[in-house]
Amino acid sequence: MAERIIKYTEALKEATDQMMEIDPKVFVVGLGVSYKNGADGTTAGLKAKYPDRILDVPVSEAGLTSMAVGAAVTGLHPIVHHGRVEFALLASDGMFTQAAKWNYMFGGGNPVPIVIRINVGRQWGNGPQHTQALYSLFGGVPGLKVVIPSSPRMAKGLLVSALKENNPVIILEPRWLFNIKEDVPTEIFSEPLDKARVIREGKDITVVAYGDGLHSVREALELIGDAVSVELIDLVSINPVDHDTVARSVAKTGRLLTVDTTNEAFDIGSEIIAHVARNKSLKLKDAPIGLACPNVPVPTSTVLTEEYYPTKVTIANAILSALGKPSIDKKLSFEELHLAPTTTLK
Amino acid sequence: MAERIIKYTEALKEATDQMMEIDPKVFVVGLGVSYKNGADGTTAGLKAKYPDRILDVPVSEAGLTSMAVGAAVTGLHPIVHHGRVEFALLASDGMFTQAAKWNYMFGGGNPVPIVIRINVGRQWGNGPQHTQALYSLFGGVPGLKVVIPSSPRMAKGLLVSALKENNPVIILEPRWLFNIKEDVPTEIFSEPLDKARVIREGKDITVVAYGDGLHSVREALELIGDAVSVELIDLVSINPVDHDTVARSVAKTGRLLTVDTTNEAFDIGSEIIAHVARNKSLKLKDAPIGLACPNVPVPTSTVLTEEYYPTKVTIANAILSALGKPSIDKKLSFEELHLAPTTTLK
Amino acid sequence: MKTAYLDAFKKMVSIRAAEEEIAKYYLENKVMSFVHFYVGQEAVAVGVCDALSAEDRVMGNHRSHGHYLAKGGDLKRMVCELLGKAEGCCRGKGGSMHMIDKSVGFIGSTPILGSVVPLANGSAFEQRYSKRGGITAAFFGDGAFEEGVVYETLNLAALFKNPLLLVVENNLYSVNSKLRDRRSAEHEVERIVTGFGVRYMKADGLDYDDVHKKASELVKHIRSGKGPAVLECVTYRHMAHSAPIFDDAAGYREEDVLEKRLEKDSVKKVRNLLLSQGVSETELSKIEADARAHAVECVKYAAAAPLPDKKELFTDVYA
Amino acid sequence: MKTAYLDAFKKMVSIRAAEEEIAKYYLENKVMSFVHFYVGQEAVAVGVCDALSAEDRVMGNHRSHGHYLAKGGDLKRMVCELLGKAEGCCRGKGGSMHMIDKSVGFIGSTPILGSVVPLANGSAFEQRYSKRGGITAAFFGDGAFEEGVVYETLNLAALFKNPLLLVVENNLYSVNSKLRDRRSAEHEVERIVTGFGVRYMKADGLDYDDVHKKASELVKHIRSGKGPAVLECVTYRHMAHSAPIFDDAAGYREEDVLEKRLEKDSVKKVRNLLLSQGVSETELSKIEADARAHAVECVKYAAAAPLPDKKELFTDVYA
Ligand SMILES: Cc1ncc(C[n+]2csc(CCOP(=O)(O)OP(=O)(O)O)c2C)c(N)n1
Ligand SMILES: Cc1ncc(C[n+]2csc(CCOP(=O)(O)OP(=O)(O)O)c2C)c(N)n1
Ligand SMILES: [Mg+2]
Ligand SMILES: [Mg+2]
């Protein structure tokens, strides 16, 4: 088959479009989803094709999200879109207290098939109130399934799965990845919602990452070359976390590095490392390592964010130092530090 | 000095009253805080004494919390009371996006002296939508200080500190402890907001707990007697977490048990254990152990909650088994399982 | 007409009897589950549900025994739920604040104040989207009406013209807080609601007839595709906010003191109406006795019913 | 009177010139910070702030350059903030959506839509509680007016009679979404606002005079202790929602097409008024040239100003 290279945002749009074609229960609500380039392009052009199913809405996150939950409870399959985690937080009740608990609290038989897409994290100039991730909140509420697509292919496959799932699925989409490109199958396909993926096998160290951080690890591995044999795991799901896949890898490599792109307190790395540490059958060669953002809000001035997120260099050096290898000395350009990558994945 | 035994709720009321006496900037807002037995007794009688400073409010959690944030920003020192975490979630924006970030995002010089008191967790009959704790959310947002008082004395001392603090402090108050009694100093005194406390020294194992779980550990230690020498740490603060105190203790005992009273995914134990695991200078004798609630919502029927929270028996047995001692076989009564304790602490 | 009132009387009396028997059971036993009694407000639930059809849906709040029963919910399964039994409408997982009986169109109640309003709007959205017909009614209180999401929903429902009936049961209190401590003296619900383009009517929530007539008119409006409506019913809650007792001693009540509540009692009102229409005391007493007997039987049934298996703690987190 | 308009003209022109120079700088340089221009809406900020006293407080939203400057905020510190410089009003941590200059009573702006409304209500609460006098005005948009917390605040502010002036800048859009796609045809802001017991007036937001007169009347009402008020100002945003460009090509505008915006431009309107009052073209041109020169100087200053120290990433998380 010929390659078909598309962007992360296009992959999301394609999944939405293809699933809307086959499932009349699917509709989309969110601020600006009806625009020509709606929701950062992830709903581009769909309003024209599905005029009654792509719904722009008033600025009422709580009301519109819980409305969608109510529609899901009664048989539709809504996609809700929120442009920032902070906007979605206004809909906390609908997500964490209603959708997550509905089937359980009514004793089963009450599914909530809803997909809530939320853009998270890093982008220049967003500042302290537009860049949180709050992963541990999303990971810690039972009843939700929560995934973080790390590439265009994952974005499409996970959104398709989410739309075939009979439970509330939250998709956290790192803005940092929106322009990443990849060969993505044109047909409908699914990626499992609750399985981590070993995306590169190795024997010296296990690196667990997700979303934008995973992309930085990929870049770091290019810097490192063959110096270290790294097993790279895309965590994919943070609710539930696939601890088994991590354990199997760590059992083999004996070393663990986690890479987070959120504040270090209560980050995903802690959850992973704690599970490995509690696992009596795993013996590590060294203490596990966690990279994360400092425990401060995200400032706006680029000079202040320069050292905020783990970069390919800090990640590469964490891996090299874990294996006792000399570190790399490389200064990143302004573009590398602050502009979202436009890489084509292979 | 003569003993003066008061309840957890009375200790909170006393701190409020005494601080209101000396600081006219302090006022209280919350649903029903003006009732004779307001806020579960924690504001009982205060309306009569401070008619304009104890304010009952409409059922508008977002509006009233952010109003209080605005009052704090302009110089007052509000106490906001929320009866359940789920109600407080409606005020997520005010807590996590405004109060937590205000001083940082305006470049300093913009303190937010506010105290937000939230009742959390366990109580019979509350069911899936009234019993969450969401500790990892509160712990993971920089800019907040978050404490969990484990006893009447801590409740008073921490609330006093919170009212002397120039930053947003969230006090998570486990309902389970409301009837616990203790000798509490009558005068104003402070307990540090960000320090864990070693409340019992020991050499075999470090147990880290907080709030209602800490109380269950105390009970477990009575069951165990002298069989094991346990070092017990009251975590006190989950934002920031005092990892140093834990590390010092673990360096001594070489064993670690964490006790959580929330769902196990992304719990506080994970955060503690991960820090210990990442700490190269700490060598444990055994894999650390975490007790927590299963990763399901809290059901209502008592038969289903029976095995939900770690009890003194499960905790005692975790400790005993860690030290290779025989376990205790004890069935708890209905009252022990489901009714909040009324113990007087010594 | 007479039969209509007789039917309403039966429903109201059976809700009343059920709750009285449950309250008695609560007082005599250690029941570990929250409870908010509906006693006094029956005319609202029955008046509204009588204006609905079988395919219409109803949702409620923390005080939904009456709503559930008025829509036809099964009493045994309700009491079982309160007592945490396996046959409960949520298999014991929800408790009193989570009523559901989808077989009769009662599709759930939620105790987070205001939350039912957007959820019901979602159900109404579905009815319009799927062109299936039917409307959704949501019951909630004057306190819940202070949550911001209610106003967001008024706007969204009006914008989408969703077939939504919002029934505000204004029983004068949120817990023990009076309206005047929660709203300015100039507050006018009608102006607010109609400002969003939503139809509004106010009914005497102690008068079945008034509630039913106005609900019927609004249901007609909604069915005709003209968009959502609000029915505010002013009513009295007879018992304490959340306990199986009468709490007059607490001293917070003003207008709705005990004798006033008894005098204006909604069940008594329908009863008197029926008497005046010539229905015999015997017939009415028979209805009351039957309702009582049924309530007693259901409570007894639930008390003896089996508990869920402990393993159910772990089931149904996901569908 | 003439001098009053001259003063307003000066302020409006200097806001306009500042933003035009900033936009130019953005287009020519890689500025890594969001920006939402206020161009077109100047009559609202200046008309309202001219009705306030020095001790009154103002808060804003994501589009607050104009609010900040109208209250007297320092332009250099504003541009420095946009460019992430150490002398920025937030030392570079906030960026364009976080304006603050407490020395002139501009106590902060927040980009979470609607959030400024309850926060400003808290400031007004403080003014009443501390009996210090003064009022708080908050600027926000028609989109933000759809957030539930705004209605909660209308109720809370009316209940407490807080000295709060809410200024809704209705520029017809939330991003590019039209009012009619967000509200039903029967939507009436006045009914809603007054339903909460809050005073309401509507002004022509392109007319300084109208805004100023109505703001003054409402400020008087508020100062007299009668409680909060809403001033809705219908206005036009000239530039794109969030970019230093004109976006007519995007095609979403209906009423406010380019020629209409130019024809009804608020700055031009005051200018013409002054001309008709006999102020000379020379004097007006001089004002414009001075404003431009000041703006150019401030942008130049900011461009050359030092960046914050990297270590500041870690400071000020706590006070
Ligand atoms: C969001 C939220 N805040 C607070 C509560 C606590 N609470 C439970 S019932 C109640 C009073 C509700 O009053 P109203 O809506 O008028 O209903 P009523 O109890 O009078 O029937 C309150 C404050 C809650 N359940 N949810
Ligand atoms: C809670 C929230 N939801 C969404 C956004 C994204 N957003 C930023 S500005 C904007 C439009 C706001 O419209 P309006 O309030 O009318 O102000 P205007 O931009 O027209 O001045 C939106 C939707 C946000 N900042 N906050
Ligand atoms: Mg009520
Ligand atoms: Mg607007």
PDB file of N, CA and C and ligand atoms in Angstrom, chain A residues 31-32 35 57-61 82-84 86-88 90 129-130, chain B residues 93, chain D residues 34 36-38 41 61-63 67 97 110-115 140-147 168-177 179 182-183 237 241-242, ligand 2:
ATOM      1  N   LEU A  31     -16.827  24.185  21.562  1.00  0.00           N
ATOM      2  CA  LEU A  31     -16.703  25.567  21.102  1.00  0.00           C
ATOM      3  C   LEU A  31     -15.979  25.608  19.765  1.00  0.00           C
ATOM      4  N   GLY A  32     -16.656  26.124  18.764  1.00  0.00           N
ATOM      5  CA  GLY A  32     -16.002  26.329  17.475  1.00  0.00           C
ATOM      6  C   GLY A  32     -15.810  25.089  16.625  1.00  0.00           C
ATOM      7  N   TYR A  35     -16.404  25.520  12.865  1.00  0.00           N
ATOM      8  CA  TYR A  35     -15.622  26.426  12.012  1.00  0.00           C
ATOM      9  C   TYR A  35     -14.947  25.644  10.883  1.00  0.00           C
ATOM     10  N   VAL A  57     -21.432  25.603  20.271  1.00  0.00           N
ATOM     11  CA  VAL A  57     -22.221  25.781  21.495  1.00  0.00           C
ATOM     12  C   VAL A  57     -21.816  27.054  22.218  1.00  0.00           C
ATOM     13  N   PRO A  58     -22.700  27.528  23.098  1.00  0.00           N
ATOM     14  CA  PRO A  58     -22.319  28.657  23.955  1.00  0.00           C
ATOM     15  C   PRO A  58     -21.156  28.271  24.876  1.00  0.00           C
ATOM     16  N   VAL A  59     -20.539  29.276  25.468  1.00  0.00           N
ATOM     17  CA  VAL A  59     -19.389  29.049  26.346  1.00  0.00           C
ATOM     18  C   VAL A  59     -19.900  28.570  27.710  1.00  0.00           C
ATOM     19  N   SER A  60     -20.280  27.325  27.771  1.00  0.00           N
ATOM     20  CA  SER A  60     -20.927  26.760  28.954  1.00  0.00           C
ATOM     21  C   SER A  60     -20.422  25.331  29.116  1.00  0.00           C
ATOM     22  N   GLU A  61     -19.169  25.204  29.523  1.00  0.00           N
ATOM     23  CA  GLU A  61     -18.538  23.881  29.542  1.00  0.00           C
ATOM     24  C   GLU A  61     -19.295  22.877  30.411  1.00  0.00           C
ATOM     25  N   HIS A  82     -12.917  19.993  24.307  1.00  0.00           N
ATOM     26  CA  HIS A  82     -12.509  21.138  25.121  1.00  0.00           C
ATOM     27  C   HIS A  82     -11.101  21.560  24.707  1.00  0.00           C
ATOM     28  N   GLY A  83     -10.922  22.840  24.495  1.00  0.00           N
ATOM     29  CA  GLY A  83      -9.657  23.359  23.990  1.00  0.00           C
ATOM     30  C   GLY A  83      -8.522  23.394  25.000  1.00  0.00           C
ATOM     31  N   ARG A  84      -8.846  23.350  26.270  1.00  0.00           N
ATOM     32  CA  ARG A  84      -7.810  23.355  27.305  1.00  0.00           C
ATOM     33  C   ARG A  84      -8.332  22.568  28.502  1.00  0.00           C
ATOM     34  N   GLU A  86      -8.090  23.456  31.498  1.00  0.00           N
ATOM     35  CA  GLU A  86      -8.712  24.408  32.422  1.00  0.00           C
ATOM     36  C   GLU A  86     -10.171  24.678  32.069  1.00  0.00           C
ATOM     37  N   PHE A  87     -10.503  24.610  30.789  1.00  0.00           N
ATOM     38  CA  PHE A  87     -11.907  24.801  30.411  1.00  0.00           C
ATOM     39  C   PHE A  87     -12.689  23.551  30.811  1.00  0.00           C
ATOM     40  N   ALA A  88     -12.085  22.396  30.567  1.00  0.00           N
ATOM     41  CA  ALA A  88     -12.736  21.131  30.901  1.00  0.00           C
ATOM     42  C   ALA A  88     -12.992  21.008  32.404  1.00  0.00           C
ATOM     43  N   LEU A  90     -14.162  23.044  34.320  1.00  0.00           N
ATOM     44  CA  LEU A  90     -15.478  23.593  34.652  1.00  0.00           C
ATOM     45  C   LEU A  90     -16.545  22.512  34.527  1.00  0.00           C
ATOM     46  N   GLN A 129      -2.500  29.660  33.041  1.00  0.00           N
ATOM     47  CA  GLN A 129      -3.874  29.191  33.131  1.00  0.00           C
ATOM     48  C   GLN A 129      -4.354  28.410  31.906  1.00  0.00           C
ATOM     49  N   HIS A 130      -3.453  28.085  31.013  1.00  0.00           N
ATOM     50  CA  HIS A 130      -3.871  27.366  29.807  1.00  0.00           C
ATOM     51  C   HIS A 130      -2.999  26.138  29.522  1.00  0.00           C
TER      52      HIS A 130
ATOM     53  N   ASP B  93     -12.250  25.847  39.255  1.00  0.00           N
ATOM     54  CA  ASP B  93     -11.556  26.988  38.664  1.00  0.00           C
ATOM     55  C   ASP B  93     -10.989  27.898  39.756  1.00  0.00           C
TER      56      ASP B  93
ATOM     57  N   PHE D  34       0.310  34.815  23.470  1.00  0.00           N
ATOM     58  CA  PHE D  34      -1.020  35.049  22.930  1.00  0.00           C
ATOM     59  C   PHE D  34      -1.317  36.539  22.888  1.00  0.00           C
ATOM     60  N   HIS D  36      -4.832  39.258  22.184  1.00  0.00           N
ATOM     61  CA  HIS D  36      -6.207  39.531  21.773  1.00  0.00           C
ATOM     62  C   HIS D  36      -6.359  41.048  21.750  1.00  0.00           C
ATOM     63  N   PHE D  37      -6.472  41.605  20.554  1.00  0.00           N
ATOM     64  CA  PHE D  37      -6.500  43.061  20.468  1.00  0.00           C
ATOM     65  C   PHE D  37      -7.874  43.638  20.769  1.00  0.00           C
ATOM     66  N   TYR D  38      -7.821  44.841  21.327  1.00  0.00           N
ATOM     67  CA  TYR D  38      -9.027  45.531  21.800  1.00  0.00           C
ATOM     68  C   TYR D  38      -9.517  46.556  20.783  1.00  0.00           C
ATOM     69  N   GLN D  41     -12.994  48.670  20.479  1.00  0.00           N
ATOM     70  CA  GLN D  41     -13.823  48.663  21.688  1.00  0.00           C
ATOM     71  C   GLN D  41     -13.431  49.759  22.692  1.00  0.00           C
ATOM     72  N   ASN D  61     -10.371  40.579  31.381  1.00  0.00           N
ATOM     73  CA  ASN D  61     -10.361  39.215  30.844  1.00  0.00           C
ATOM     74  C   ASN D  61      -9.147  38.996  29.947  1.00  0.00           C
ATOM     75  N   HIS D  62      -9.319  38.153  28.933  1.00  0.00           N
ATOM     76  CA  HIS D  62      -8.207  37.883  28.023  1.00  0.00           C
ATOM     77  C   HIS D  62      -7.918  39.064  27.098  1.00  0.00           C
ATOM     78  N   ARG D  63      -8.866  39.983  26.973  1.00  0.00           N
ATOM     79  CA  ARG D  63      -8.741  41.092  26.019  1.00  0.00           C
ATOM     80  C   ARG D  63      -8.657  42.401  26.802  1.00  0.00           C
ATOM     81  N   HIS D  67      -8.543  47.863  28.938  1.00  0.00           N
ATOM     82  CA  HIS D  67      -9.029  48.077  30.308  1.00  0.00           C
ATOM     83  C   HIS D  67      -7.887  48.555  31.206  1.00  0.00           C
ATOM     84  N   MET D  97      -2.519  37.939  28.484  1.00  0.00           N
ATOM     85  CA  MET D  97      -3.847  37.717  29.076  1.00  0.00           C
ATOM     86  C   MET D  97      -3.876  38.011  30.580  1.00  0.00           C
ATOM     87  N   THR D 110      -7.968  37.806  33.941  1.00  0.00           N
ATOM     88  CA  THR D 110      -7.859  36.337  33.881  1.00  0.00           C
ATOM     89  C   THR D 110      -8.555  35.814  32.633  1.00  0.00           C
ATOM     90  N   PRO D 111      -7.893  34.908  31.919  1.00  0.00           N
ATOM     91  CA  PRO D 111      -8.428  34.455  30.632  1.00  0.00           C
ATOM     92  C   PRO D 111      -9.418  33.301  30.683  1.00  0.00           C
ATOM     93  N   ILE D 112      -9.637  32.707  31.860  1.00  0.00           N
ATOM     94  CA  ILE D 112     -10.673  31.673  31.913  1.00  0.00           C
ATOM     95  C   ILE D 112     -12.009  32.398  31.840  1.00  0.00           C
ATOM     96  N   LEU D 113     -12.759  32.127  30.799  1.00  0.00           N
ATOM     97  CA  LEU D 113     -13.961  32.935  30.560  1.00  0.00           C
ATOM     98  C   LEU D 113     -14.909  32.879  31.752  1.00  0.00           C
ATOM     99  N   GLY D 114     -15.374  34.040  32.134  1.00  0.00           N
ATOM    100  CA  GLY D 114     -16.311  34.137  33.255  1.00  0.00           C
ATOM    101  C   GLY D 114     -15.625  34.245  34.596  1.00  0.00           C
ATOM    102  N   SER D 115     -14.376  33.810  34.703  1.00  0.00           N
ATOM    103  CA  SER D 115     -13.743  33.744  36.026  1.00  0.00           C
ATOM    104  C   SER D 115     -13.613  35.112  36.679  1.00  0.00           C
ATOM    105  N   PHE D 140     -15.921  41.937  30.725  1.00  0.00           N
ATOM    106  CA  PHE D 140     -15.880  40.602  30.113  1.00  0.00           C
ATOM    107  C   PHE D 140     -16.808  40.597  28.904  1.00  0.00           C
ATOM    108  N   GLY D 141     -16.765  39.499  28.144  1.00  0.00           N
ATOM    109  CA  GLY D 141     -17.441  39.491  26.852  1.00  0.00           C
ATOM    110  C   GLY D 141     -18.788  38.798  26.850  1.00  0.00           C
ATOM    111  N   ASP D 142     -19.436  38.877  25.696  1.00  0.00           N
ATOM    112  CA  ASP D 142     -20.726  38.212  25.527  1.00  0.00           C
ATOM    113  C   ASP D 142     -20.575  36.695  25.613  1.00  0.00           C
ATOM    114  N   GLY D 143     -19.408  36.185  25.214  1.00  0.00           N
ATOM    115  CA  GLY D 143     -19.187  34.736  25.328  1.00  0.00           C
ATOM    116  C   GLY D 143     -19.101  34.330  26.791  1.00  0.00           C
ATOM    117  N   ALA D 144     -18.272  35.049  27.548  1.00  0.00           N
ATOM    118  CA  ALA D 144     -18.102  34.744  28.971  1.00  0.00           C
ATOM    119  C   ALA D 144     -19.439  34.810  29.697  1.00  0.00           C
ATOM    120  N   PHE D 145     -20.348  35.632  29.176  1.00  0.00           N
ATOM    121  CA  PHE D 145     -21.650  35.792  29.814  1.00  0.00           C
ATOM    122  C   PHE D 145     -22.475  34.499  29.749  1.00  0.00           C
ATOM    123  N   GLU D 146     -21.964  33.495  29.087  1.00  0.00           N
ATOM    124  CA  GLU D 146     -22.686  32.216  29.011  1.00  0.00           C
ATOM    125  C   GLU D 146     -22.218  31.221  30.068  1.00  0.00           C
ATOM    126  N   GLU D 147     -21.222  31.595  30.841  1.00  0.00           N
ATOM    127  CA  GLU D 147     -20.728  30.703  31.892  1.00  0.00           C
ATOM    128  C   GLU D 147     -21.642  30.772  33.119  1.00  0.00           C
ATOM    129  N   VAL D 168     -20.420  44.113  30.359  1.00  0.00           N
ATOM    130  CA  VAL D 168     -20.415  43.089  29.313  1.00  0.00           C
ATOM    131  C   VAL D 168     -20.103  43.774  27.995  1.00  0.00           C
ATOM    132  N   GLU D 169     -18.989  43.414  27.421  1.00  0.00           N
ATOM    133  CA  GLU D 169     -18.664  43.960  26.103  1.00  0.00           C
ATOM    134  C   GLU D 169     -19.185  42.998  25.056  1.00  0.00           C
ATOM    135  N   ASN D 170     -20.331  43.340  24.533  1.00  0.00           N
ATOM    136  CA  ASN D 170     -20.961  42.483  23.537  1.00  0.00           C
ATOM    137  C   ASN D 170     -20.458  42.896  22.161  1.00  0.00           C
ATOM    138  N   ASN D 171     -19.436  42.178  21.698  1.00  0.00           N
ATOM    139  CA  ASN D 171     -18.879  42.477  20.370  1.00  0.00           C
ATOM    140  C   ASN D 171     -19.395  41.476  19.328  1.00  0.00           C
ATOM    141  N   LEU D 172     -20.519  40.869  19.636  1.00  0.00           N
ATOM    142  CA  LEU D 172     -21.275  40.005  18.725  1.00  0.00           C
ATOM    143  C   LEU D 172     -20.702  38.599  18.567  1.00  0.00           C
ATOM    144  N   TYR D 173     -19.482  38.389  19.025  1.00  0.00           N
ATOM    145  CA  TYR D 173     -18.868  37.080  18.794  1.00  0.00           C
ATOM    146  C   TYR D 173     -18.177  36.530  20.024  1.00  0.00           C
ATOM    147  N   SER D 174     -18.167  35.226  20.085  1.00  0.00           N
ATOM    148  CA  SER D 174     -17.253  34.497  20.953  1.00  0.00           C
ATOM    149  C   SER D 174     -16.343  33.767  19.972  1.00  0.00           C
ATOM    150  N   VAL D 175     -15.081  34.176  19.920  1.00  0.00           N
ATOM    151  CA  VAL D 175     -14.223  33.805  18.800  1.00  0.00           C
ATOM    152  C   VAL D 175     -15.009  34.172  17.530  1.00  0.00           C
ATOM    153  N   ASN D 176     -15.333  33.226  16.683  1.00  0.00           N
ATOM    154  CA  ASN D 176     -16.100  33.579  15.482  1.00  0.00           C
ATOM    155  C   ASN D 176     -17.556  33.133  15.561  1.00  0.00           C
ATOM    156  N   SER D 177     -17.991  32.724  16.739  1.00  0.00           N
ATOM    157  CA  SER D 177     -19.368  32.222  16.864  1.00  0.00           C
ATOM    158  C   SER D 177     -20.340  33.368  17.099  1.00  0.00           C
ATOM    159  N   LEU D 179     -23.861  35.374  17.993  1.00  0.00           N
ATOM    160  CA  LEU D 179     -24.831  35.319  19.086  1.00  0.00           C
ATOM    161  C   LEU D 179     -25.971  34.354  18.776  1.00  0.00           C
ATOM    162  N   ARG D 182     -25.614  30.876  19.659  1.00  0.00           N
ATOM    163  CA  ARG D 182     -25.325  30.614  21.068  1.00  0.00           C
ATOM    164  C   ARG D 182     -26.490  30.949  21.986  1.00  0.00           C
ATOM    165  N   ARG D 183     -27.527  31.564  21.440  1.00  0.00           N
ATOM    166  CA  ARG D 183     -28.660  31.960  22.259  1.00  0.00           C
ATOM    167  C   ARG D 183     -29.927  31.815  21.442  1.00  0.00           C
ATOM    168  N   ARG D 237     -15.380  44.471  17.527  1.00  0.00           N
ATOM    169  CA  ARG D 237     -13.954  44.142  17.576  1.00  0.00           C
ATOM    170  C   ARG D 237     -13.419  44.247  16.158  1.00  0.00           C
ATOM    171  N   HIS D 241      -9.982  37.543  16.327  1.00  0.00           N
ATOM    172  CA  HIS D 241     -10.161  37.208  17.733  1.00  0.00           C
ATOM    173  C   HIS D 241      -8.832  37.176  18.480  1.00  0.00           C
ATOM    174  N   SER D 242      -7.854  36.534  17.881  1.00  0.00           N
ATOM    175  CA  SER D 242      -6.596  36.362  18.604  1.00  0.00           C
ATOM    176  C   SER D 242      -5.416  36.318  17.659  1.00  0.00           C
TER     177      SER D 242
HETATM  178  C1  LIG E   2     -13.693  28.745  30.159  1.00  0.00           C
HETATM  179  C2  LIG E   2     -13.137  29.070  28.828  1.00  0.00           C
HETATM  180  N1  LIG E   2     -13.629  28.451  27.736  1.00  0.00           N
HETATM  181  C3  LIG E   2     -13.114  28.722  26.511  1.00  0.00           C
HETATM  182  C4  LIG E   2     -12.095  29.628  26.366  1.00  0.00           C
HETATM  183  C5  LIG E   2     -11.497  29.900  24.975  1.00  0.00           C
HETATM  184  N2  LIG E   2     -11.792  31.262  24.524  1.00  0.00           N
HETATM  185  C6  LIG E   2     -10.922  32.257  24.711  1.00  0.00           C
HETATM  186  S1  LIG E   2     -11.539  33.766  24.232  1.00  0.00           S
HETATM  187  C7  LIG E   2     -12.993  33.042  23.721  1.00  0.00           C
HETATM  188  C8  LIG E   2     -14.109  33.907  23.176  1.00  0.00           C
HETATM  189  C9  LIG E   2     -14.665  34.755  24.253  1.00  0.00           C
HETATM  190  O1  LIG E   2     -15.698  35.555  23.778  1.00  0.00           O
HETATM  191  P1  LIG E   2     -16.142  36.804  24.611  1.00  0.00           P
HETATM  192  O2  LIG E   2     -16.274  36.452  26.034  1.00  0.00           O
HETATM  193  O3  LIG E   2     -17.328  37.379  23.928  1.00  0.00           O
HETATM  194  O4  LIG E   2     -14.920  37.818  24.540  1.00  0.00           O
HETATM  195  P2  LIG E   2     -14.281  38.443  23.218  1.00  0.00           P
HETATM  196  O5  LIG E   2     -13.168  37.530  22.821  1.00  0.00           O
HETATM  197  O6  LIG E   2     -15.339  38.533  22.205  1.00  0.00           O
HETATM  198  O7  LIG E   2     -13.761  39.757  23.661  1.00  0.00           O
HETATM  199  C10 LIG E   2     -12.967  31.673  23.951  1.00  0.00           C
HETATM  200  C11 LIG E   2     -14.081  30.767  23.649  1.00  0.00           C
HETATM  201  C12 LIG E   2     -11.613  30.239  27.534  1.00  0.00           C
HETATM  202  N3  LIG E   2     -10.607  31.120  27.505  1.00  0.00           N
HETATM  203  N4  LIG E   2     -12.159  29.958  28.743  1.00  0.00           N
END
